[in-house]
């Protein structure tokens, strides 16, 4: 999947948080700034799954973060979703070559919950 299915004014939502964030319980605590010791090796877009160093995850077990703001290669920091305060829209996650079910299981292990168009984000009963 490339950039989900949302339509934006410029036709490219790789830079928009709503691509992957379906709901937040706290607008301040919804994300975290991750500082890395070395430079990020490649540009990151919203929804990318990364390891602890900021490199794109190559295996489900490597997944440490979900990117919610774009970051450029060479940067030493990037912004990720906080699993405690964020429900992810699965359609916006950039799984790439990763097995989606295994990657989703890893994200659940990290504390994330999910929704999609055919489910309800928050159950009321």
Backbone as a ProteinNet text record, in pm:
[ID]
protein_1_A
[PRIMARY]
XXXXXXXXXXXXXXXXXXXXXXXXXXXXXXXXXXXXXXXXXXXXXXXXXXXXXXXXXXXXXXXXXXXXXXXXXXXXXXXXXXXXXXXXXXXXXXXXXXXXXXXXXXXXXXXXXXXXXXXXXXXXX
[TERTIARY]
84.1	0	89	53	127.5	36.2	64.7	-4.2	-152.3	-194.5	-333.4	-430.6	-553.5	-655.4	-718.8	-664.1	-720.3	-693.1	-782.8	-763.4	-726.6	-620.9	-580.7	-574.9	-556.5	-555.6	-444.7	-329	-219.1	-205.8	-297.3	-295.8	-191.1	-120.7	-15	-28.7	-65	-82.9	31.1	147.8	261.4	312	263.1	306.7	197	86.2	-26.3	-50.8	-58.3	-76.5	-205.7	-313.2	-440.9	-437.5	-333.4	-319.7	-315.3	-249.5	-229.4	-295	-324	-383.2	-534.7	-604	-749.4	-812.8	-748.7	-804.6	-692.2	-699.9	-606.8	-685.1	-640.2	-707.3	-646.8	-527.7	-459.4	-379.6	-419.9	-356.4	-210.4	-172.1	-33.3	52.4	-1.4	76.1	64	5.9	-17.6	107.6	215.9	338.5	460.8	572.3	699.5	808.7	903.3	1022	1129.4	1177.4	1283.2	1413.2	1513.2	1644.3	1735.7	1809.6	1898.4	2044.6	2131.1	2274.4	2335.3	2284.8	2334.7	2220.9	2256	2158.1	2061.3	1938.9	1838.7	1885.7	1889	1946.9	1861.6	1730.1	1644.1	1528.5	1470.2	1352.5	1242.2	1168	1054.8	927.4	821.3	690.4	597.8	485.8	386.4	340.2	341.1	298.5	413.2	535.6	650	672.1	715.4	750.5	901.7	955.7	1100.5	1149.4	1279.7	1343.4	1386.7	1455.3	1493.5	1591.7	1661.8	1760.4	1701	1575.8	1513.4	1521.1	1581.9	1584.6	1451.1	1407	1282.7	1298.2	1197.1	1200.7	1205.3	1289.7	1302.6	1240.3	1203.7	1137	1038.8	927.1	828	886.3	979.8	1040.4	1125.9	1163.6	1244.4	1160.9	1030.4	944.2	946.9	981.7	981.5	886.4	866.5	789.4	705	601.4	520.7	538.6	589.3	618.2	487.9	477.3	358.5	389.9	516.7	559.4	674	679.1	789.1	923.7	1026.8	1163.4	1256.6	1358.3	1452.8	1572.9	1627.4	1751.7	1856.3	1934.1	2035.6	1991.6	1860.6	1811.4	1851.7	1858.8	1891.8	1774.3	1654.9	1534.4	1414.5	1310	1185.4	1071.6	949	832.2	748.5	711.5	638.7	511.4	421.1	295.7	320.5	247.2	250	143.2	180.5	80.4	-24.9	8	-87	-201.2	-184	-284.6	-336.5	-295.3	-326.9	-387.5	-492.3	-546.9	-506.5	-444	-394.1	-498.6	-499.7	-578.8	-488.5	-521.6	-436.8	-412.7	-509.4	-494.4	-380	-341	-234.6	-96.6	-87.9	42.2	114.4	239.8	321.2	391.8	326	382.4	492.5	490.5	592.1	598	717.5	736	712.5	679.9	657.1	525.6	520.6	396.5	303.8	189	101	52.7	14.6	-37.6	71.4	194.3	304	343.5	343.7	375.2	267.5	142.3	33.3	43.8	82	100.3	211.8	320.2	429.3	382.3	305	253.2	159.9	79.3	-8.4	74.8	186.2	276.5	331.8	353.6	402.9	294.5	168.7	59.2	-38.5	-20.9	-111.3	-243.4	-348.5	-477.5	-507.7	-601.6	-624.3	-771.8	-796.2	-929	-914.1	-1021	-1025.9	-1167.5	-1195.2	-1326.1	-1440.1	-1413.3	-1522.2	-1532.7	-1457.4	-1466.5	-1489.8	-1528.9	-1552.7	-1429.6	-1381.7	-1260.7	-1279.6	-1390	-1416.3	-1552.6	-1555.1	-1681.4	-1749.8	-1879.8	-1952.8	-2034.6	-2045.9	-2119.7	-2038.7
-116.9	0	123.6	220.9	345.3	458.8	515.1	633.1	611.1	491.1	467.1	498.7	530.7	562.4	698.5	776	907.4	1001.6	1096.1	1197.6	1328.7	1391.2	1519.5	1623.4	1746.9	1854.1	1837.5	1790.5	1775.5	1632.7	1544	1407.5	1318.6	1367	1290.1	1307	1200.4	1213.3	1149.9	1135.5	1077.1	1167.6	1290.6	1385.5	1418.1	1348.2	1382.4	1276.3	1319.9	1232	1150.4	1209.7	1138.8	1015.1	999	879.3	753.8	760.8	642.8	655.7	776.9	796.2	804.9	705.1	703.1	776.9	769.3	830.4	852.3	961.1	984.4	1023	974.9	1009.1	1132.8	1171	1286.7	1353.7	1473.7	1542.9	1579.2	1588.3	1621.1	1494.6	1389	1266.8	1165.9	1204.9	1110.9	1069.3	1142.4	1105.8	1126	1074.1	1082.3	1125	1202.7	1238.1	1135.3	1067.4	967.7	1027.6	1035.1	1085.3	965	966.8	855.9	898.9	803.5	832.4	858.7	787.9	807.2	856.5	900	956	850.4	892.9	805.4	774.6	646.2	611.4	646.8	658.4	685.4	775.3	846.1	927.4	839.8	895.4	825.5	902.6	830.3	892	844.3	911.5	874	730.9	649.8	510.7	412.6	460.9	370.5	302.2	178.8	101.4	98.9	138.9	146.9	63.8	37.7	-24.1	87.9	53.7	151.5	256.5	228.7	323.6	421.9	400.3	484.9	427.5	311	243.2	172.1	163.3	92	-54.1	-104.7	-242	-340.3	-441.3	-542.5	-675.5	-687.3	-807.5	-762.5	-833.8	-792.8	-775	-860.9	-850	-726.5	-660.4	-538.4	-414	-423.1	-304.7	-249.9	-121.8	-53.3	66.5	127.4	251.3	258.7	344.9	383	533.2	573.2	713.7	791	912.1	995.5	1133	1162.9	1285.3	1247.3	1302.1	1268.2	1311.8	1236.8	1270.2	1245.7	1327.3	1316.5	1231.5	1162.8	1088.8	1185.4	1139.9	1224.4	1289.6	1293.7	1349.8	1260.1	1317.3	1239.5	1232.2	1258.6	1248.8	1228.1	1164.3	1146.8	1132.3	1152.3	1151.2	1027.1	958.2	832.5	837.8	744.7	734.4	673.9	723.2	665.7	557.3	433.8	326.8	343.9	415.1	431.9	525.2	613.9	717	717.4	622.1	627.2	497	509	395.4	414.7	313.7	322.5	278.4	345	301.5	208.8	82.6	-14.5	20.3	84.1	115.7	214.8	291	388.8	339	218.8	164	113.9	150.4	109.8	-22.8	-133.8	-265.5	-305.4	-250.3	-283.6	-433	-491.2	-634.7	-718.9	-655.4	-729.9	-805.8	-921.7	-996.4	-913.9	-872.5	-781.3	-840.1	-965.4	-1023.6	-1031.4	-1064.7	-1070.2	-930.1	-834.3	-696.4	-640.5	-670.1	-623.4	-687	-813.6	-880.6	-813.4	-774.1	-704.3	-568.8	-497.2	-367.5	-384.2	-489.2	-516.6	-545.8	-616.6	-644	-514.1	-415.9	-285.6	-202.7	-248.5	-179.9	-107.9	-116.9	-48.7	-123.1	-47.4	-101.8	-46.1	-109.6	-80.2	-64	3.8	13.3	19.1	0.1	17.9	58.2	76.3	126	32.8	-96.8	-190.1	-220.7	-148.8	-168.6	-35.8	-43.8	75.5	100.7	223.7	254.7	236.1	285.5	275.2	212.1	101.8	37	116.8	135.7	213.3	125.1	-2.2	-93.9	-217.7
0	0	0	-77.6	-77.2	-36.6	78.3	129.5	156.1	190.8	227.4	116.2	154.7	55.3	78.7	170.4	197	80.4	61.4	-40.7	28.7	-12	45	-65.5	-26.2	-124.9	-227.6	-183.2	-277.9	-330.9	-291.9	-342.4	-278.4	-175.7	-111.7	38.7	108	252.3	330.9	271.7	341.8	453.3	459	559.8	660.2	658.2	743.4	849.3	971.8	1086.9	1077.6	1025.6	1022.4	933.3	854.5	771.4	857.3	971.9	1055.4	1193.2	1239.2	1371.1	1357.6	1412.5	1404.7	1522	1638.4	1758.4	1858.6	1934.6	2045	2169.3	2282.3	2407.3	2471.7	2428.6	2485	2374	2338.5	2225.3	2253.2	2378.4	2413.1	2418.2	2477	2499.2	2385.6	2272.7	2163.6	2088.5	2107.6	2037.5	2124.6	2076.4	2147.8	2050.9	2099.1	2021.6	2053.5	1951.3	1967	1913.1	1999	1957.9	1938.1	1827.7	1795.3	1804.2	1833.9	1843.4	1706.4	1605.1	1469.4	1379.8	1263.1	1170.4	1117.8	1092.5	1031.4	889.5	849.8	720.1	597.8	612.9	497.3	539.6	441.9	470.8	527.5	623.1	682.8	652.3	622.1	602.3	713.1	726.6	826.3	800.1	905.9	895.1	882.7	859	852	986.4	980.9	1099.4	1109.2	1224.4	1238.7	1356.1	1353.2	1468.6	1564.6	1670.4	1772	1721.2	1611.5	1557.6	1457.2	1417.2	1316	1176.4	1162.1	1032.1	1011.5	887.3	859.3	901.5	969.6	1019.7	903.2	914.7	809.6	850.6	977	1028.6	1136.2	1151.7	1251.9	1391.8	1431.2	1563.4	1582.9	1472.5	1479.3	1508.5	1490.4	1502.1	1644.1	1653.9	1783.1	1782.7	1663.7	1656	1529	1536.7	1420.8	1402.7	1287.9	1259.4	1237.1	1300.7	1280.9	1222.8	1203.4	1135.6	1042.9	922	831.5	888.2	853.7	895.2	777.2	765.7	654.8	693	594.2	614.7	667	763.3	823	952.8	976.7	1102.7	1218.5	1336.1	1454.8	1552	1500.6	1582.3	1490.5	1543.1	1469	1568.5	1522	1609.5	1580.4	1689.2	1678.1	1761.4	1735	1809.4	1946.4	2044	2177.8	2185.9	2216.7	2218.1	2326.7	2433.7	2544.1	2509.5	2414.1	2388.2	2245	2163	2020.1	1970.6	1891.3	1817.5	1672.3	1615.6	1478.3	1376.8	1262.9	1148.1	1067	1062.2	993.5	847.9	785.1	643.2	619	722.1	706.4	742.3	799.5	837.3	712.7	699.2	584.1	616.9	588	617.6	519.6	400	299.6	275.2	285.9	263.1	388.3	499.2	623.3	617.2	680.4	693.8	783.5	730.7	803.2	935.2	937.9	1062.2	1169.5	1130.3	1227.9	1275.4	1184	1221.3	1313.8	1283.5	1369.1	1508	1514.6	1643.2	1723.3	1656.4	1724.5	1775.5	1694.1	1737.8	1858.1	1858.6	1972.8	2097.7	2080.5	2191.9	2249.5	2162.9	2207	2275.5	2267.2	2334.2	2244.4	2113.4	2021.7	2006.7	1983.1	1943.2	1805.4	1737	1595.6	1564.5	1455.1	1398.8	1248.1	1178.6	1035.2	1000.5	876.1	837.2	877.5	888.6	920.7	1069.7	1154.4	1298.7	1368.8	1492.7	1572.6	1658.2	1661.2	1734.8	1885	1938.6	2081.6	2104.4	2172.4	2205.3	2315.9	2304.2	2404	2496.1	2464.3	2552.5	2579.9
[MASK]
+++++++++++++++++++++++++++++++++++++++++++++++++++++++++++++++++++++++++++++++++++++++++++++++++++++++++++++++++++++++++++++

